[in-house]
């Protein structure tokens, strides 16, 4: 009996420390969500401005840039998957990976080969554990991505996209590098504190909407340098901006998912604590009752033995 | 009071500065350019690296070192887009 009480006491202690960890993680996540959202809104002016410039350019210049032209034959598609570095984030990573897997099987059904690019240790370990090749991976910044991270990713994706232009079914073209013909991005978008949804989008080639002007003549822009040249300089930057936005959105989602997971973990711990404490109390009470009845029984036996003499 | 230009300087990670100014001086790949209120619409790529100077009404001048920058002048104002914009040491009154 005393042993049982001891065991329960140990359980209570361990649940209590687990709860402390979950609670601390929850508080950290709560403050990180706010920070992540701040960064998202801080990045918005640039994204809006660059989209505006791009739209103006596209409506004023001929847009036959390789990044804007769908390729007639898509042999290989690149998939950029964004996950977190650390776990304890509920179904966040599982959802992102599941979405990516869905996309990959769709691409394979269309006879497209798939090249995987992953962000975050979770997706990396998922694929290396299953022995599936990963073209490139970036880890160590999922919670707080910077633009420099996005640029690194963008540069290698664009290099792969450019290298893919001359690939044919049998050879990898004069450059000898196996590239990709289109790029998809799988990331999680932050809808609210309770909902984050993973989804996939096209990253390249992209479509630019030409602005339809209502009435009045178009303002005639001057360009320095020539529009085509500027488009070539601007598009890679725009891709980087898109990647950066996806990273920020995913980071906010990651923290929101983690906060929710940690909240339910600490709620569960509370419940367990209550159950275990009840069990422990009743075990202790049972032990005391038993001891008393043993003493009483013993005393009665002694008294009975004494009166017999 | 003379007409003012509405200027926004935005970097990727944050909006750096916005406000009204008398003149913006920037260097595109084609050459240096001063923008006064009423300038024709223009899109330009900034020289790498270069400085962007914004002259305020009071004669004060703000300067940024800009990399990966673009300049967009529209009817409503001037926007400077930069991958990075760092405040440069206030230009010594050489000019």
PDB file of C-alpha atoms in Angstrom, chain A residues 56 59-60 211-219 221:
ATOM      1  CA  UNK A  56       3.240  48.581 -64.161  1.00  0.00           C
ATOM      2  CA  UNK A  59       1.506  46.502 -68.636  1.00  0.00           C
ATOM      3  CA  UNK A  60       4.155  48.667 -70.298  1.00  0.00           C
ATOM      4  CA  UNK A 211      -3.678  46.203 -64.881  1.00  0.00           C
ATOM      5  CA  UNK A 212      -6.864  47.247 -66.562  1.00  0.00           C
ATOM      6  CA  UNK A 213      -7.266  50.933 -66.310  1.00  0.00           C
ATOM      7  CA  UNK A 214     -10.664  52.460 -66.008  1.00  0.00           C
ATOM      8  CA  UNK A 215     -10.860  55.490 -68.250  1.00  0.00           C
ATOM      9  CA  UNK A 216      -8.117  57.977 -68.864  1.00  0.00           C
ATOM     10  CA  UNK A 217      -4.900  57.311 -70.648  1.00  0.00           C
ATOM     11  CA  UNK A 218      -2.144  55.228 -69.110  1.00  0.00           C
ATOM     12  CA  UNK A 219       0.516  57.305 -67.504  1.00  0.00           C
ATOM     13  CA  UNK A 221       6.327  55.690 -67.701  1.00  0.00           C
TER      14      UNK A 221
END
